[in-house]
Short mmCIF file of C-alpha atoms in Angstrom, two decimals:
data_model
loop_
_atom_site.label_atom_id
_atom_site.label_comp_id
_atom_site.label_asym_id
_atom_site.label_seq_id
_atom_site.Cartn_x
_atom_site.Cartn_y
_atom_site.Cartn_z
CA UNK A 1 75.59 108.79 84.69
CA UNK A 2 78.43 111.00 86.21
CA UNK A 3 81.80 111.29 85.10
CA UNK A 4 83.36 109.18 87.69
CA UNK A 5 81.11 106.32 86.87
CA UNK A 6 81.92 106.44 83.31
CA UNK A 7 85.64 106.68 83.80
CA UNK A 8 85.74 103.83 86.20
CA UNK A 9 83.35 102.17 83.58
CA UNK A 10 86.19 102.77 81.03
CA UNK A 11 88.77 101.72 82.86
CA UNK A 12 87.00 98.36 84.25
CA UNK A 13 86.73 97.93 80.28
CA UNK A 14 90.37 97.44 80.61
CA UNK A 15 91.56 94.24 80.67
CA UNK A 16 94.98 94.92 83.08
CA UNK A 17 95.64 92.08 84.47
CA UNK A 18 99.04 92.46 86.08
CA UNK A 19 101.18 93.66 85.27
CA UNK A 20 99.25 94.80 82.24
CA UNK A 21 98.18 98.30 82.04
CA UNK A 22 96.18 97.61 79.00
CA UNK A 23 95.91 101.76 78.27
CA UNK A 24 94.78 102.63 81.67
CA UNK A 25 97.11 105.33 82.07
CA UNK A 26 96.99 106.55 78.73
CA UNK A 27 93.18 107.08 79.55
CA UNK A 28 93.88 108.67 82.38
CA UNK A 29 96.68 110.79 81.31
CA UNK A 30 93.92 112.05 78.42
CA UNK A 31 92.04 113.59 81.35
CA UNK A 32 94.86 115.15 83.02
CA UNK A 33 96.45 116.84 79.81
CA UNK A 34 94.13 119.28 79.16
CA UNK A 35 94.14 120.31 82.62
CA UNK A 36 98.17 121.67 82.54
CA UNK A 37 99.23 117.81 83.68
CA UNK A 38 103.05 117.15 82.38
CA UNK A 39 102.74 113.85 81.94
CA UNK A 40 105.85 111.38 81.79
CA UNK A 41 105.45 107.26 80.88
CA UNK A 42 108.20 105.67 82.55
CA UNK A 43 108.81 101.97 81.90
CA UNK A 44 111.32 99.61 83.68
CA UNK A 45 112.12 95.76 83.58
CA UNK A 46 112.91 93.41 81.16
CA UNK A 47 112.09 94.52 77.29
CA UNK A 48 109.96 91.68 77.29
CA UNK A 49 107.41 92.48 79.84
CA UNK A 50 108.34 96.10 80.84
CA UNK A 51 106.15 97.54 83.51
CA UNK A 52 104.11 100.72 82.33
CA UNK A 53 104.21 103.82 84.96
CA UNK A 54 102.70 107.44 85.31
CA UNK A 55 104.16 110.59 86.65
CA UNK A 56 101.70 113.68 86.02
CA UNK A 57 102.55 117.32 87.46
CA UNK A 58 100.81 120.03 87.08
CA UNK A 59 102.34 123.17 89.40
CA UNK A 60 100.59 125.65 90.67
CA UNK A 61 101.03 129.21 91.79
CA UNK A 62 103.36 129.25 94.67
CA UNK A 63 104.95 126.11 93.67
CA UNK A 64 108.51 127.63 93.76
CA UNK A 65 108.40 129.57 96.83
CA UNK A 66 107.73 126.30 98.68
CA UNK A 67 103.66 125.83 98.54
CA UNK A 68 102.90 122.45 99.12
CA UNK A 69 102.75 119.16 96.44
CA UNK A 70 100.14 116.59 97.43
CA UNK A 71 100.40 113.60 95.02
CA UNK A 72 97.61 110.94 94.35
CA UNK A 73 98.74 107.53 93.97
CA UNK A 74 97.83 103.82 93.12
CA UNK A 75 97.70 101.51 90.73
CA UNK A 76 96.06 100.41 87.66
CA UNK A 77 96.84 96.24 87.61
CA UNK A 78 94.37 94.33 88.94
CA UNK A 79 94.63 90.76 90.37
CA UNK A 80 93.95 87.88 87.75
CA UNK A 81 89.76 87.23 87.70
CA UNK A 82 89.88 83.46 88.94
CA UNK A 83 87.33 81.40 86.61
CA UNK A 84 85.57 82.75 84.57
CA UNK A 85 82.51 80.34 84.47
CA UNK A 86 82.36 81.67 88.73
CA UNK A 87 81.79 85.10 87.58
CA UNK A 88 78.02 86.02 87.43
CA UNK A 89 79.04 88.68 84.95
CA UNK A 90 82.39 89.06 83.02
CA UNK A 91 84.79 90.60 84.95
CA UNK A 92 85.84 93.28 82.09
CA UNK A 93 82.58 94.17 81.50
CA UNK A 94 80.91 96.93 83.49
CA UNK A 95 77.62 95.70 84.70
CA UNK A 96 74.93 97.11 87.46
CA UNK A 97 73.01 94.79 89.90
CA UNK A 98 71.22 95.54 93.12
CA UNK A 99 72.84 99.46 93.44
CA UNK A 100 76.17 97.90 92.72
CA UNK A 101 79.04 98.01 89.89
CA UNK A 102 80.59 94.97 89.07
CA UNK A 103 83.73 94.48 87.67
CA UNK A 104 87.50 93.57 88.23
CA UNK A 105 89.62 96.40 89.61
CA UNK A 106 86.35 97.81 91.03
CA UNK A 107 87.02 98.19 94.23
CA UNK A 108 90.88 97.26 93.98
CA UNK A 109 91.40 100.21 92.72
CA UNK A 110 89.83 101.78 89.67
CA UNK A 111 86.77 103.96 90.93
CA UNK A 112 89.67 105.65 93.40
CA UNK A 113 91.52 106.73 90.03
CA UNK A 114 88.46 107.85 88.55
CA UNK A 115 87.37 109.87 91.51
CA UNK A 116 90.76 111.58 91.69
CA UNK A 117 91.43 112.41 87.94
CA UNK A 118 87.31 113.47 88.14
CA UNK A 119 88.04 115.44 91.88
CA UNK A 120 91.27 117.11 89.80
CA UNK A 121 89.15 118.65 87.17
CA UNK A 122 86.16 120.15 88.87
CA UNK A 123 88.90 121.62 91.60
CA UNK A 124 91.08 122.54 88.43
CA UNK A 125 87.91 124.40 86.49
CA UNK A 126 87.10 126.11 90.25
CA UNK A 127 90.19 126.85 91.30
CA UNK A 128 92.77 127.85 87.49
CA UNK A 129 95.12 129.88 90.31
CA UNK A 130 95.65 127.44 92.57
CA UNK A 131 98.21 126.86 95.06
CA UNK A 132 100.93 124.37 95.29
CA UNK A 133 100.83 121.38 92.84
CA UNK A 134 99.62 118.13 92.06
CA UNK A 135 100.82 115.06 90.75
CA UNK A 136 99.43 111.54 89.99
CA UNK A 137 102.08 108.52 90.24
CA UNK A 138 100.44 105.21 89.00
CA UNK A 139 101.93 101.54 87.99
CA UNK A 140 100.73 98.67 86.67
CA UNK A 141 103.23 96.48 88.90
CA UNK A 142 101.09 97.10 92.47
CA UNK A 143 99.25 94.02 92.69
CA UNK A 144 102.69 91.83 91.39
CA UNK A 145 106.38 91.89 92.53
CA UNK A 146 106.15 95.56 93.29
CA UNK A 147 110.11 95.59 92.18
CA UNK A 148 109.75 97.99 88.62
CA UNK A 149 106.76 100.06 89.52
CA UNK A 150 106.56 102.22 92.90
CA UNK A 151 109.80 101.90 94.19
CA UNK A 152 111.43 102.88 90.57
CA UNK A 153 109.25 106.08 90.12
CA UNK A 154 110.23 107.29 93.66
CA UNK A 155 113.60 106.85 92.77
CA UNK A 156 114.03 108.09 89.62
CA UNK A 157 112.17 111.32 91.50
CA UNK A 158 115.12 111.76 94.20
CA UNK A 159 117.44 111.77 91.41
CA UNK A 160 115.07 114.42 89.58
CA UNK A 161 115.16 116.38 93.60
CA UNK A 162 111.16 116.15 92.85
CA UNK A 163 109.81 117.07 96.05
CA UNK A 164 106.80 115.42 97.41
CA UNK A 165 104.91 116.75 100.65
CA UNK A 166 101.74 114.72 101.20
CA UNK A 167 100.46 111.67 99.53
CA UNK A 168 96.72 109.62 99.12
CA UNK A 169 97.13 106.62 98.12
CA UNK A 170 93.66 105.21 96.80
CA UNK A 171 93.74 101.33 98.52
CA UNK A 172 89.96 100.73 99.33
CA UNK A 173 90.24 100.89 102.88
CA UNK A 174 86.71 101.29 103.90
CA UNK A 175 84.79 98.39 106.11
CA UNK A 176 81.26 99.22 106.04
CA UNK A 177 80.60 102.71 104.46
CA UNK A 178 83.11 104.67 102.19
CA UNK A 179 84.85 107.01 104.47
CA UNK A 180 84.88 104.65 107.54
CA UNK A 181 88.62 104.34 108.06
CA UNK A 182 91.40 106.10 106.66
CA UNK A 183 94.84 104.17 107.22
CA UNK A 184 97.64 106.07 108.15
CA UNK A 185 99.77 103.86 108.05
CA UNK A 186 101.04 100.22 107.51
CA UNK A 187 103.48 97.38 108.93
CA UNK A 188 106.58 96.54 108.09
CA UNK A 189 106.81 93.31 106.72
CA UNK A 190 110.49 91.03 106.70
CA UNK A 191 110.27 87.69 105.18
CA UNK A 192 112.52 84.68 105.35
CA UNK A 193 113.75 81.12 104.21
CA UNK A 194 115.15 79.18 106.93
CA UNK A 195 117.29 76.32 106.18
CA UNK A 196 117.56 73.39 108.65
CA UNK A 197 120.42 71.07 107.89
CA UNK A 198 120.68 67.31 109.23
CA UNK A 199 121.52 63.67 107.36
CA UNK A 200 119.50 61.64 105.39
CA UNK A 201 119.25 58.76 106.98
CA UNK A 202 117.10 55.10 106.82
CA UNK A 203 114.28 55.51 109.42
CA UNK A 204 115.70 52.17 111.10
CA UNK A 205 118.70 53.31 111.83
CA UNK A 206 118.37 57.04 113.50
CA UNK A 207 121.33 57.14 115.55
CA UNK A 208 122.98 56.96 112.03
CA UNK A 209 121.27 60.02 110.94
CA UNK A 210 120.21 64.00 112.45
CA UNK A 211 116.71 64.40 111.81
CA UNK A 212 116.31 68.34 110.95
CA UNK A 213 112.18 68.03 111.78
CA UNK A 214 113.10 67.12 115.53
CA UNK A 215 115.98 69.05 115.68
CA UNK A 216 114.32 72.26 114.49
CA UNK A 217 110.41 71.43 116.43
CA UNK A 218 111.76 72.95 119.84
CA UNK A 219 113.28 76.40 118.23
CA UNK A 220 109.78 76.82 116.16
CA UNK A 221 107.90 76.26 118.85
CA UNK A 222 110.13 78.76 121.06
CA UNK A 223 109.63 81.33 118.30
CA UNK A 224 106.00 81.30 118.09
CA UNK A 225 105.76 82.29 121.77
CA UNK A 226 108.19 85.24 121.83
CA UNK A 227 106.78 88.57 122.71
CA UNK A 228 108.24 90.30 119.69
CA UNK A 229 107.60 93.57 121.29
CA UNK A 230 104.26 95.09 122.62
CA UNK A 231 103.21 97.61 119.56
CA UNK A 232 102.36 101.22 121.04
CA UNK A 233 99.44 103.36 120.32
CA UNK A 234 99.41 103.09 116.37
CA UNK A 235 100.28 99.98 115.63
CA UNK A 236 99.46 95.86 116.96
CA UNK A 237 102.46 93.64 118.53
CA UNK A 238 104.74 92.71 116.17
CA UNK A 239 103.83 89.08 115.07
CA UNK A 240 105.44 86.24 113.94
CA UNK A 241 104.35 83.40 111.67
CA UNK A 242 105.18 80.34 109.70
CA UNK A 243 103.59 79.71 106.04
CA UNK A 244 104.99 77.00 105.10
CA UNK A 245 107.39 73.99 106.27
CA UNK A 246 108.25 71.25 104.13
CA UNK A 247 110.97 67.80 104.83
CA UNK A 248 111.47 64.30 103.63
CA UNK A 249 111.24 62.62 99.95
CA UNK A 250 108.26 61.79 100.00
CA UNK A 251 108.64 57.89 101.33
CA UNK A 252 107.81 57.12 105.13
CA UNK A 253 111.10 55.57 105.48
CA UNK A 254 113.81 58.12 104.89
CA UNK A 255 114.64 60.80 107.05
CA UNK A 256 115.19 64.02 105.81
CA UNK A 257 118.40 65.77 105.24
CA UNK A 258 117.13 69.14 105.63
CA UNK A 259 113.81 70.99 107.01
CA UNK A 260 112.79 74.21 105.19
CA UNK A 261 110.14 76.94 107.10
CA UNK A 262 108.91 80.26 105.12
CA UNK A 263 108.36 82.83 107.98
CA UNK A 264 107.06 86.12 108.04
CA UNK A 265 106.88 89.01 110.56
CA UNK A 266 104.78 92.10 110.58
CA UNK A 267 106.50 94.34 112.73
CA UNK A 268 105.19 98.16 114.18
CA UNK A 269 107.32 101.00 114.95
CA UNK A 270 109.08 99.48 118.13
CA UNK A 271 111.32 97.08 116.12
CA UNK A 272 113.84 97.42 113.26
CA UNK A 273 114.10 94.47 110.73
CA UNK A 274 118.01 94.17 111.99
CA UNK A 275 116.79 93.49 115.62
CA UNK A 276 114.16 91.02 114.33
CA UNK A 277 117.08 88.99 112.34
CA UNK A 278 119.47 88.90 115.17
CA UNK A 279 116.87 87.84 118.16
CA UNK A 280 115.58 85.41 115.71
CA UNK A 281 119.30 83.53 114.95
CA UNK A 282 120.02 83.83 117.93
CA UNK A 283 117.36 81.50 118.81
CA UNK A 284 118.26 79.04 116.56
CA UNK A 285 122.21 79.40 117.62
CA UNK A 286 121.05 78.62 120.96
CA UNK A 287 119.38 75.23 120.16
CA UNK A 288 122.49 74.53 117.92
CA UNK A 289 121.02 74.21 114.80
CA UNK A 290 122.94 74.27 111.67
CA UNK A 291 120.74 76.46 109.73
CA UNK A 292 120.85 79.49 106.65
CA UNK A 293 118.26 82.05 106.43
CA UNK A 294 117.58 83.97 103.29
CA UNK A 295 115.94 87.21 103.92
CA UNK A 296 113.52 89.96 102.37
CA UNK A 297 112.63 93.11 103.63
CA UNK A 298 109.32 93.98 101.92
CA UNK A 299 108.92 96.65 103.37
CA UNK A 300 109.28 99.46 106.59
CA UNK A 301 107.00 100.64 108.38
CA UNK A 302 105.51 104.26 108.14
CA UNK A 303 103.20 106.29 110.03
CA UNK A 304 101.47 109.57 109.56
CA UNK A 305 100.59 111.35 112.51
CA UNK A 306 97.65 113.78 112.64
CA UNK A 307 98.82 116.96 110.88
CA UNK A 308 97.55 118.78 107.67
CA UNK A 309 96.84 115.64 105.36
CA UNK A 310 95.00 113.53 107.90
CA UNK A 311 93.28 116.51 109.34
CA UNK A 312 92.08 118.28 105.64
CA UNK A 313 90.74 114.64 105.00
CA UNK A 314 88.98 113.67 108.00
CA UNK A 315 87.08 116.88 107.59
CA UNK A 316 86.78 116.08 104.01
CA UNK A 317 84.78 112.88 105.33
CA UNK A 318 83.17 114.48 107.83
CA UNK A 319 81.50 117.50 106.02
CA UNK A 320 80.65 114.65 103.13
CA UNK A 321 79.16 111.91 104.86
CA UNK A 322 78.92 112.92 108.52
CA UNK A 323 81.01 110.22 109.62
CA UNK A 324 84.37 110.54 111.85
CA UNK A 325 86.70 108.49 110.32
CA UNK A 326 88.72 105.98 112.09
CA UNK A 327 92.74 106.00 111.51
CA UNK A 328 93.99 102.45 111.44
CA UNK A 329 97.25 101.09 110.60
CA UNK A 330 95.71 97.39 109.91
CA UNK A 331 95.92 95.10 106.61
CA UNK A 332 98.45 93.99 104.88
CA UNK A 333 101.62 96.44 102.65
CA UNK A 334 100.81 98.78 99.86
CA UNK A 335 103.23 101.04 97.80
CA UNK A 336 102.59 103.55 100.27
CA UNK A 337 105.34 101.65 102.06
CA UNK A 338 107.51 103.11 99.14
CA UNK A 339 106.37 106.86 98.92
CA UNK A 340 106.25 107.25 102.44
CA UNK A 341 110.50 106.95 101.78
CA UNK A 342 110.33 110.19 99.89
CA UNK A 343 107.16 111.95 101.20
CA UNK A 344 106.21 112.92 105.13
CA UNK A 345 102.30 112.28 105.00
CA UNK A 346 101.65 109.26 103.75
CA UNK A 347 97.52 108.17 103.99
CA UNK A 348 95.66 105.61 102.38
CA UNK A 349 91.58 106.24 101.70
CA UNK A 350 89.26 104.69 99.21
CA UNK A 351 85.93 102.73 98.98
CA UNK A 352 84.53 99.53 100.84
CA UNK A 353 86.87 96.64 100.77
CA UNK A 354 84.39 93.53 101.74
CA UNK A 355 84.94 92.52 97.74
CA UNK A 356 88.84 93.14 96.88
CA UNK A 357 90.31 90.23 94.70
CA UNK A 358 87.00 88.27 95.29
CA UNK A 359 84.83 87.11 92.32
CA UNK A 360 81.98 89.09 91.27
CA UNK A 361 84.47 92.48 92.92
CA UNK A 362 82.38 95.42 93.04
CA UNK A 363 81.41 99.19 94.39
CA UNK A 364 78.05 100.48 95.18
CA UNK A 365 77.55 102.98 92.86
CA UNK A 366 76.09 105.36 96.07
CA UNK A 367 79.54 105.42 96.90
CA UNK A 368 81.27 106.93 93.90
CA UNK A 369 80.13 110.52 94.16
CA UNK A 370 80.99 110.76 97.92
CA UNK A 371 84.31 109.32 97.20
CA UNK A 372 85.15 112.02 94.45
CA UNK A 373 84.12 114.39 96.59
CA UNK A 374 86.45 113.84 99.27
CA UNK A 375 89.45 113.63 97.15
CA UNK A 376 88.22 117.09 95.79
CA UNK A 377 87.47 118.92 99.13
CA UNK A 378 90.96 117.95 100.79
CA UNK A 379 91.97 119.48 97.49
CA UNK A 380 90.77 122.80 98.83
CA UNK A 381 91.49 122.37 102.07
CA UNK A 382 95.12 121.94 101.16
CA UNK A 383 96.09 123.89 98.32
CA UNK A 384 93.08 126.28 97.73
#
């Protein structure tokens, strides 16, 4: 058994459901200690369920005359296990079937930590003098709200002027074989709660009422057929689409005073979440609706074109599994949405995704060495 297996073994153990850490980072800060790592436990949110976050730093020679800072990053929650009785093995509980490690967090994103804090020491033991530094910045609040994990760290580090130049972000992000498909970046994503307003009404008597479902159909169905804008060479069209809608009182006679829609768009490059609002009210201005719209940005979009990070890793992949990688800006947001704020390079790279928040998640166990050994050689390719 390697290293890597038996630190992602240790920290499947873990029971961190989010947004519990459950002495995940502790762990992993044990690793990174001996190795020069400063390491710094930052907790924000309420007293009574604070969320638990990493910043480790260890700088190398060169740091201060402007050598470069490459930062690994994820997250140690995992999403809850779903029933237990479904699981063929308990989810907390390392076990091996068929080439494969089962666990929660297995794929989602424990063996990435392990391969980086394992990928960190053998290029640490090789390498004492090395250039530049690097840093680890881990929550426990990835797979929740996202409000006191991420987006705090990175700001309590433009306060500290911490400067970051290149980030890997350990999201599994593999299809078929580890090393597949790097993503260099993600969509924006702006959310909202529209409001229709009408009067309630008997269903007998309509002209003594505004129905908000028929007043609202004809600007839904206008929005679903807008071009949003055509995406470019990085990124899809920007799309719009409704969750949920919900109206009445539940009896077949009433109609409803108001109509409310949950929306979401996942928008590229070409648009700004302030152009998105404005065409979309103005839609509903034109049909005269009488409407509110709460809104929530979750996110901007970032991008990372080809350049030392992408380059160092893609031949990282190539020289360790012969494969050349695919860049993709697919899938859904990350905290990489957060760090790519603060940081230029911003990629994303970990193992096979087919089995994220699924029951019975796993990782072949073929993968694990490969995966450490990528991390380690865009080590060397960037701050040897």
């Amino acid at each position: 058994m390697t290293a890597t297996v038996r630190l992602t073994e240790a920290l499947i153990s873990r029971a961190s459901a989010t947004p519990e850490d459950a002495g995940c980072q502790d762990l992993l800060a044990s690793h990174l200690q001996p190795l020069g790592f400063e390491c710094t436990t930052l907790t924000f949110g309420p007293e009574s369920a604070p969320v638990i976050n990493l910043w480790a730093i260890k700088r190398g020679k060169g740091h201060a005359s402007g050598a470069p800072t490459l930062v690994f990053a994820g997250h140690t929650d995992v999403v809850p296990t779903g029933p237990l009785e479904n699981w063929t093995s308990p989810p907390f509980t390392p076990s091996y079937r068929d080439g494969m490690l089962y666990g929660r967090g297995a794929a989602d994103m424990k063996t990435s930590l392990a391969a980086m804090v394992v990928a960190c020491e053998e290029f640490v033991a090789q390498h004492p003098d090395h250039a530049g530094s690097i840093a680890f910045l881990l929550t426990s609040d990835e797979e929740g709200p996202s409000i006191d994990g991420t987006v705090k760290v990175c700001e309590w580090l433009q306060q500290r002027g911490e400067r970051l130049d290149a980030c890997i972000v350990g999201e599994p992000t593999s299809v078929k074989q580890v090393g597949d498909m790097i993503k260099n970046g993600r969509r924006g994503s702006l959310s909202g709660k529209l409001r229709v307003k009408g009067v309630q009404g008997h269903i007998a008597y309509p002209h003594l009422a505004k129905n908000p479902i028929h007043l609202a159909a004809p600007a839904l169905a206008e929005l679903a057929t807008i071009t949003w804008d055509a995406g470019n060479d990085h990124f899809p069209p920007t799309s719009w689409q409704m969750s949920n809608i919900h109206a009445g009182t539940g009896a077949n006679n009433v109609i409803p005073g108001e109509l409310v829609v949950d929306f979401n768009f996942r928008f590229s490059t070409e648009s700004t979440p302030e152009g998105l609002q404005s065409r979309l009210e103005d839609v509903l201005r034109q049909h005269g609706l009488d409407f509110q719209i709460d809104w929530t940005l979750g996110g901007r979009p970032f991008l990372t074109r080809r350049g030392p990070l992408v380059d160092a890793m893609a031949a990282a992949i190539k020289d360790v599994t012969g494969l050349d990688t695919e860049l993709s800006t697919t899938g859904g947001t990350s905290d990489g949405r957060f760090i790519a704020q603060i940081c230029p390079q911003v990629v994303e790279f970990g193992p096979v995704n087919a089995s994220i928040h699924k029951i019975d998640e796993h990782v072949a166990v073929a993968d694990i060495e490969p995966l450490k050994n990528i991390y380690r050689q865009t080590l060397e390719r960037l701050l040897k």
